[in-house]
Amino acid sequence: MGARADRTTAVFERELGTLARNRLYPLLAVGFAALIVAIALGSDVSGYVPLVATLLTPIELLVPVLVAAMGYRSILGDRERGELDVLRTYPATREEYVVGVFLGRLVAITATVVAPLLAVGVAVPVVGRAPTFLPQPSGLDSPVLYLRFVVLTGLFAAALLAVMTLLSALVADARRGLVLAVAVVVAATVGVDAVAVFGLATGVPLGWAALPALSPNGAYRGLVLALAVAPVSTPPARPAPAFLSALSLFCWTTIPLLVAALRVWPAPE
C-alpha cells in the first residue's frame, strides 16, 4: 500500500511541476479570478445567498471552460511527447498514473476556482447589506450556506476534470482533443438542459424535470439550490432530489477515471 501511494505521489508531484512550468495556467487563473470578482462586485451583493444566486450561472459557464483548458491535455501531452511509452516501463500501474495526474490537476484547478470565491465571500460583510427580498430573518443568510456553495463548486470542478481526463486518455492528437473538449463543454453547459426544456415543452410526462441532474452542470445546480439556497428561500424551480444530483456527480467523477485507467495504455499481457 505504501509503495502504491509513493508512486501515485510521484506522478502527482510531476504533474504539479508540469503545471508550474506552463505560462498559460497562471493567466487562466488570473482571468478567472478577475471575472468572478467583477461579477460579484458589479451585482450589488446584499448577502451570502444573493451572492450564490449571482454567481451560480456564471460558475456553470466559466468552470467547464477553465477545466477544459487546464485538463484536456493532462494525458494527451504525455502521449504527444512520447512519455507514456517511457512511463509504461516504470513500476507505476495505469491506475496510479491516472490518479496521480488527476489529483495534480485537481489541486491546481481547485485553488484557481476556490480562492476567488472565498475572497468575494469574505468581502460580503464589508460591501454587502442585509437581504431585503428574503421572507426569513437576515440572520439565516449564513456564511455556512456560502461555504456549501464553494465546496460544491470544487466537487463540480472535480467531476468535469474526470471527464477531461478520460477524454485526454482517449484522443491521439491535440486538434481532436480540443474539438472534443469544446463539445463536452457545450454539452455540459446547454445540451442536457436544452433537451429537458424541449421535453417539458412537449408535455409528455417522462420526468423531464429530473433530466438535468444526470449532467454534471445540472447535478451541481440542483445541489446548490437544495443545500445553499432552499434553506433560506424557496428556489424559483424545484430542483431534482439532492441524492440523485449527488449520485450523478459521484458517477461523473469516478466512472470516467476508471475508464481512463483502462484505456490510457494496454494492460500487460
Tab-separated table of C-alpha atoms in Angstrom:
chain	number	residue	atom	x	y	z
A	1	MET	CA	0.000	0.000	0.000
A	2	GLY	CA	2.835	2.366	0.887
A	3	ALA	CA	4.614	1.717	-2.411
A	4	ARG	CA	1.435	2.398	-4.386
A	5	ALA	CA	0.928	5.670	-2.511
A	6	ASP	CA	4.534	6.667	-3.170
A	7	ARG	CA	4.190	6.004	-6.900
A	8	THR	CA	0.932	7.969	-7.075
A	9	THR	CA	2.563	10.817	-5.147
A	10	ALA	CA	5.483	10.834	-7.580
A	11	VAL	CA	3.102	11.223	-10.535
A	12	PHE	CA	1.157	13.866	-8.584
A	13	GLU	CA	4.307	15.909	-7.907
A	14	ARG	CA	5.423	15.528	-11.507
A	15	GLU	CA	2.058	16.877	-12.684
A	16	LEU	CA	2.313	19.891	-10.393
A	17	GLY	CA	5.767	20.592	-11.819
A	18	THR	CA	4.381	20.388	-15.356
A	19	LEU	CA	1.649	22.874	-14.497
A	20	ALA	CA	4.099	25.222	-12.795
A	21	ARG	CA	6.223	25.414	-15.952
A	22	ASN	CA	3.278	26.271	-18.203
A	23	ARG	CA	2.737	30.020	-18.550
A	24	LEU	CA	-0.854	29.642	-19.739
A	25	TYR	CA	-2.270	28.372	-16.456
A	26	PRO	CA	-1.393	31.425	-14.319
A	27	LEU	CA	-3.060	33.597	-16.963
A	28	LEU	CA	-6.171	31.437	-16.812
A	29	ALA	CA	-6.209	31.669	-13.024
A	30	VAL	CA	-5.875	35.451	-13.058
A	31	GLY	CA	-8.542	35.819	-15.735
A	32	PHE	CA	-10.977	33.576	-13.877
A	33	ALA	CA	-10.432	35.411	-10.598
A	34	ALA	CA	-10.893	38.791	-12.287
A	35	LEU	CA	-14.209	37.699	-13.824
A	36	ILE	CA	-15.539	36.316	-10.530
A	37	VAL	CA	-14.609	39.467	-8.612
A	38	ALA	CA	-16.052	41.723	-11.325
A	39	ILE	CA	-19.342	39.801	-11.412
A	40	ALA	CA	-19.656	39.774	-7.631
A	41	LEU	CA	-18.813	43.437	-7.088
A	42	GLY	CA	-20.853	44.561	-10.062
A	43	SER	CA	-24.035	42.894	-8.853
A	44	ASP	CA	-24.656	44.972	-5.703
A	45	VAL	CA	-24.379	41.899	-3.476
A	46	SER	CA	-26.724	42.030	-0.478
A	47	GLY	CA	-25.769	38.830	1.348
A	48	TYR	CA	-24.323	35.350	1.069
A	49	VAL	CA	-27.322	33.658	-0.534
A	50	PRO	CA	-27.837	36.501	-3.041
A	51	LEU	CA	-24.142	36.129	-3.876
A	52	VAL	CA	-24.687	32.408	-4.530
A	53	ALA	CA	-27.624	33.246	-6.804
A	54	THR	CA	-25.492	35.819	-8.618
A	55	LEU	CA	-22.519	33.525	-9.172
A	56	LEU	CA	-24.306	30.251	-9.909
A	57	THR	CA	-24.928	30.780	-13.624
A	58	PRO	CA	-21.508	32.345	-14.362
A	59	ILE	CA	-19.831	29.480	-12.499
A	60	GLU	CA	-21.767	26.939	-14.568
A	61	LEU	CA	-20.352	28.571	-17.703
A	62	LEU	CA	-16.836	29.522	-16.594
A	63	VAL	CA	-15.752	26.417	-14.674
A	64	PRO	CA	-16.267	23.997	-17.607
A	65	VAL	CA	-14.217	26.300	-19.848
A	66	LEU	CA	-11.468	26.608	-17.235
A	67	VAL	CA	-11.351	22.853	-16.575
A	68	ALA	CA	-11.299	22.078	-20.288
A	69	ALA	CA	-8.393	24.467	-20.857
A	70	MET	CA	-6.404	23.067	-17.920
A	71	GLY	CA	-7.357	19.416	-18.260
A	72	TYR	CA	-7.789	18.282	-21.843
A	73	ARG	CA	-4.046	17.787	-22.362
A	74	SER	CA	-3.380	16.129	-18.991
A	75	ILE	CA	-2.610	12.713	-20.516
A	76	LEU	CA	-2.568	13.764	-24.160
A	77	GLY	CA	0.542	15.885	-23.537
A	78	ASP	CA	2.451	12.852	-22.240
A	79	ARG	CA	1.341	10.834	-25.254
A	80	GLU	CA	2.440	13.524	-27.721
A	81	ARG	CA	5.878	13.821	-26.081
A	82	GLY	CA	6.318	10.055	-26.037
A	83	GLU	CA	6.430	9.987	-22.242
A	84	LEU	CA	3.631	7.436	-21.951
A	85	ASP	CA	5.845	4.845	-23.598
A	86	VAL	CA	8.516	5.552	-21.002
A	87	LEU	CA	6.059	5.543	-18.101
A	88	ARG	CA	4.789	2.113	-19.138
A	89	THR	CA	8.210	0.687	-18.296
A	90	TYR	CA	8.037	2.096	-14.748
A	91	PRO	CA	6.574	0.188	-11.788
A	92	ALA	CA	3.582	2.549	-11.612
A	93	THR	CA	0.317	0.962	-12.733
A	94	ARG	CA	-2.205	2.581	-15.065
A	95	GLU	CA	-4.462	3.354	-12.115
A	96	GLU	CA	-1.665	5.012	-10.135
A	97	TYR	CA	-0.690	7.111	-13.131
A	98	VAL	CA	-4.243	8.299	-13.872
A	99	VAL	CA	-4.993	9.080	-10.218
A	100	GLY	CA	-1.712	10.972	-9.843
A	101	VAL	CA	-2.392	13.044	-12.964
A	102	PHE	CA	-5.971	13.713	-11.882
A	103	LEU	CA	-5.006	14.798	-8.360
A	104	GLY	CA	-2.215	17.046	-9.615
A	105	ARG	CA	-4.540	18.878	-11.985
A	106	LEU	CA	-7.312	18.904	-9.379
A	107	VAL	CA	-5.160	20.736	-6.834
A	108	ALA	CA	-4.351	23.468	-9.360
A	109	ILE	CA	-7.932	23.788	-10.606
A	110	THR	CA	-9.439	23.745	-7.117
A	111	ALA	CA	-7.087	26.504	-5.977
A	112	THR	CA	-7.956	28.533	-9.090
A	113	VAL	CA	-11.711	28.142	-8.528
A	114	VAL	CA	-11.975	28.292	-4.750
A	115	ALA	CA	-9.593	31.177	-3.975
A	116	PRO	CA	-11.607	33.940	-5.725
A	117	LEU	CA	-14.887	32.519	-4.399
A	118	LEU	CA	-13.589	32.693	-0.845
A	119	ALA	CA	-12.242	36.185	-1.462
A	120	VAL	CA	-15.586	37.587	-2.595
A	121	GLY	CA	-17.306	35.724	0.238
A	122	VAL	CA	-15.082	37.419	2.793
A	123	ALA	CA	-15.967	40.771	1.236
A	124	VAL	CA	-19.727	40.314	1.716
A	125	PRO	CA	-19.873	41.790	5.261
A	126	VAL	CA	-17.853	44.769	4.018
A	127	VAL	CA	-19.605	45.666	0.783
A	128	GLY	CA	-22.995	43.999	1.293
A	129	ARG	CA	-26.100	44.928	3.186
A	130	ALA	CA	-28.830	42.905	4.829
A	131	PRO	CA	-31.014	40.967	2.359
A	132	THR	CA	-34.319	42.632	1.608
A	133	PHE	CA	-36.056	40.094	-0.636
A	134	LEU	CA	-35.918	37.070	1.680
A	135	PRO	CA	-39.004	36.298	3.791
A	136	GLN	CA	-36.861	34.900	6.630
A	137	PRO	CA	-34.797	36.981	9.051
A	138	SER	CA	-31.463	38.145	7.661
A	139	GLY	CA	-29.621	36.050	10.250
A	140	LEU	CA	-30.479	32.954	8.222
A	141	ASP	CA	-28.282	34.298	5.429
A	142	SER	CA	-25.339	32.399	6.877
A	143	PRO	CA	-21.766	32.140	5.571
A	144	VAL	CA	-22.169	28.374	6.103
A	145	LEU	CA	-24.538	28.328	3.133
A	146	TYR	CA	-21.956	30.125	1.035
A	147	LEU	CA	-19.262	27.655	2.128
A	148	ARG	CA	-21.542	24.855	0.943
A	149	PHE	CA	-21.655	26.568	-2.422
A	150	VAL	CA	-17.848	26.794	-2.542
A	151	VAL	CA	-17.420	23.113	-1.621
A	152	LEU	CA	-19.992	22.036	-4.199
A	153	THR	CA	-18.201	24.120	-6.814
A	154	GLY	CA	-14.982	22.268	-6.026
A	155	LEU	CA	-16.781	18.932	-6.430
A	156	PHE	CA	-18.271	20.175	-9.704
A	157	ALA	CA	-14.796	21.032	-10.989
A	158	ALA	CA	-13.548	17.573	-9.946
A	159	ALA	CA	-16.309	15.853	-11.931
A	160	LEU	CA	-15.556	17.906	-15.022
A	161	LEU	CA	-11.834	17.234	-14.662
A	162	ALA	CA	-12.509	13.488	-14.503
A	163	VAL	CA	-14.368	13.759	-17.818
A	164	MET	CA	-11.490	15.732	-19.340
A	165	THR	CA	-9.003	13.168	-18.034
A	166	LEU	CA	-10.929	10.424	-19.817
A	167	LEU	CA	-11.073	12.476	-22.993
A	168	SER	CA	-7.327	13.091	-22.758
A	169	ALA	CA	-6.702	9.350	-22.363
A	170	LEU	CA	-8.734	8.518	-25.464
A	171	VAL	CA	-7.572	11.047	-28.069
A	172	ALA	CA	-4.326	10.832	-30.007
A	173	ASP	CA	-3.721	14.416	-31.127
A	174	ALA	CA	-4.231	17.928	-29.805
A	175	ARG	CA	-6.641	19.058	-32.540
A	176	ARG	CA	-9.052	16.219	-31.894
A	177	GLY	CA	-8.676	16.712	-28.159
A	178	LEU	CA	-9.558	20.398	-28.457
A	179	VAL	CA	-12.617	19.670	-30.593
A	180	LEU	CA	-13.874	17.064	-28.146
A	181	ALA	CA	-13.168	19.351	-25.183
A	182	VAL	CA	-15.284	22.091	-26.770
A	183	ALA	CA	-18.034	19.560	-27.484
A	184	VAL	CA	-18.002	18.399	-23.851
A	185	VAL	CA	-18.231	21.996	-22.611
A	186	VAL	CA	-21.181	22.760	-24.892
A	187	ALA	CA	-22.961	19.533	-23.937
A	188	ALA	CA	-22.377	20.123	-20.237
A	189	THR	CA	-23.498	23.750	-20.235
A	190	VAL	CA	-26.517	23.704	-22.558
A	191	GLY	CA	-27.026	20.264	-24.069
A	192	VAL	CA	-28.901	18.334	-21.384
A	193	ASP	CA	-30.799	21.413	-20.200
A	194	ALA	CA	-31.957	22.079	-23.762
A	195	VAL	CA	-33.235	18.507	-24.081
A	196	ALA	CA	-35.064	18.838	-20.762
A	197	VAL	CA	-36.696	22.119	-21.795
A	198	PHE	CA	-37.756	20.593	-25.102
A	199	GLY	CA	-39.178	17.568	-23.285
A	200	LEU	CA	-41.144	19.733	-20.869
A	201	ALA	CA	-42.499	21.754	-23.797
A	202	THR	CA	-43.848	18.590	-25.433
A	203	GLY	CA	-45.954	17.864	-22.353
A	204	VAL	CA	-45.017	14.173	-22.329
A	205	PRO	CA	-44.888	13.009	-18.656
A	206	LEU	CA	-41.464	11.348	-18.676
A	207	GLY	CA	-39.830	13.057	-15.716
A	208	TRP	CA	-38.008	15.643	-17.814
A	209	ALA	CA	-37.508	17.925	-14.809
A	210	ALA	CA	-35.070	15.426	-13.290
A	211	LEU	CA	-33.085	15.015	-16.525
A	212	PRO	CA	-30.655	17.910	-15.874
A	213	ALA	CA	-29.459	16.113	-12.731
A	214	LEU	CA	-27.911	13.490	-14.999
A	215	SER	CA	-25.381	16.022	-16.311
A	216	PRO	CA	-22.532	17.490	-14.215
A	217	ASN	CA	-23.906	21.018	-14.561
A	218	GLY	CA	-27.457	20.015	-13.714
A	219	ALA	CA	-26.373	17.927	-10.735
A	220	TYR	CA	-24.253	20.798	-9.445
A	221	ARG	CA	-27.069	23.307	-9.887
A	222	GLY	CA	-29.530	21.013	-8.140
A	223	LEU	CA	-27.242	20.538	-5.146
A	224	VAL	CA	-26.588	24.276	-4.850
A	225	LEU	CA	-30.306	25.066	-4.965
A	226	ALA	CA	-31.118	22.328	-2.446
A	227	LEU	CA	-28.282	22.902	0.021
A	228	ALA	CA	-27.313	26.561	-0.301
A	229	VAL	CA	-30.438	28.397	-1.485
A	230	ALA	CA	-33.517	26.427	-0.417
A	231	PRO	CA	-32.717	26.612	3.343
A	232	VAL	CA	-33.317	30.372	3.156
A	233	SER	CA	-35.524	30.972	0.152
A	234	THR	CA	-37.502	28.543	-1.975
A	235	PRO	CA	-35.842	28.423	-5.407
A	236	PRO	CA	-37.944	29.506	-8.411
A	237	ALA	CA	-37.808	25.964	-9.806
A	238	ARG	CA	-37.809	22.839	-7.671
A	239	PRO	CA	-34.511	21.025	-8.234
A	240	ALA	CA	-34.133	17.293	-8.670
A	241	PRO	CA	-33.772	15.305	-5.436
A	242	ALA	CA	-30.444	16.052	-3.780
A	243	PHE	CA	-29.499	12.375	-3.531
A	244	LEU	CA	-29.962	11.975	-7.301
A	245	SER	CA	-27.780	15.002	-8.001
A	246	ALA	CA	-25.118	13.795	-5.546
A	247	LEU	CA	-25.113	10.315	-7.083
A	248	SER	CA	-24.822	11.816	-10.558
A	249	LEU	CA	-21.845	13.988	-9.577
A	250	PHE	CA	-20.186	10.991	-7.898
A	251	CYS	CA	-20.622	8.860	-11.016
A	252	TRP	CA	-19.287	11.625	-13.268
A	253	THR	CA	-16.154	11.710	-11.100
A	254	THR	CA	-15.459	8.006	-10.629
A	255	ILE	CA	-16.572	6.288	-13.829
A	256	PRO	CA	-14.502	8.452	-16.234
A	257	LEU	CA	-11.407	7.869	-14.095
A	258	LEU	CA	-11.983	4.109	-14.094
A	259	VAL	CA	-12.399	4.064	-17.871
A	260	ALA	CA	-9.371	6.331	-18.347
A	261	ALA	CA	-7.250	3.920	-16.300
A	262	LEU	CA	-8.352	1.069	-18.579
A	263	ARG	CA	-7.643	2.978	-21.785
A	264	VAL	CA	-4.520	5.009	-21.010
A	265	TRP	CA	-2.285	2.170	-22.226
A	266	PRO	CA	-2.813	-1.543	-22.925
A	267	ALA	CA	-2.901	-3.914	-19.989
A	268	PRO	CA	0.217	-6.034	-19.548
A	269	GLU	CA	-0.083	-9.498	-21.054
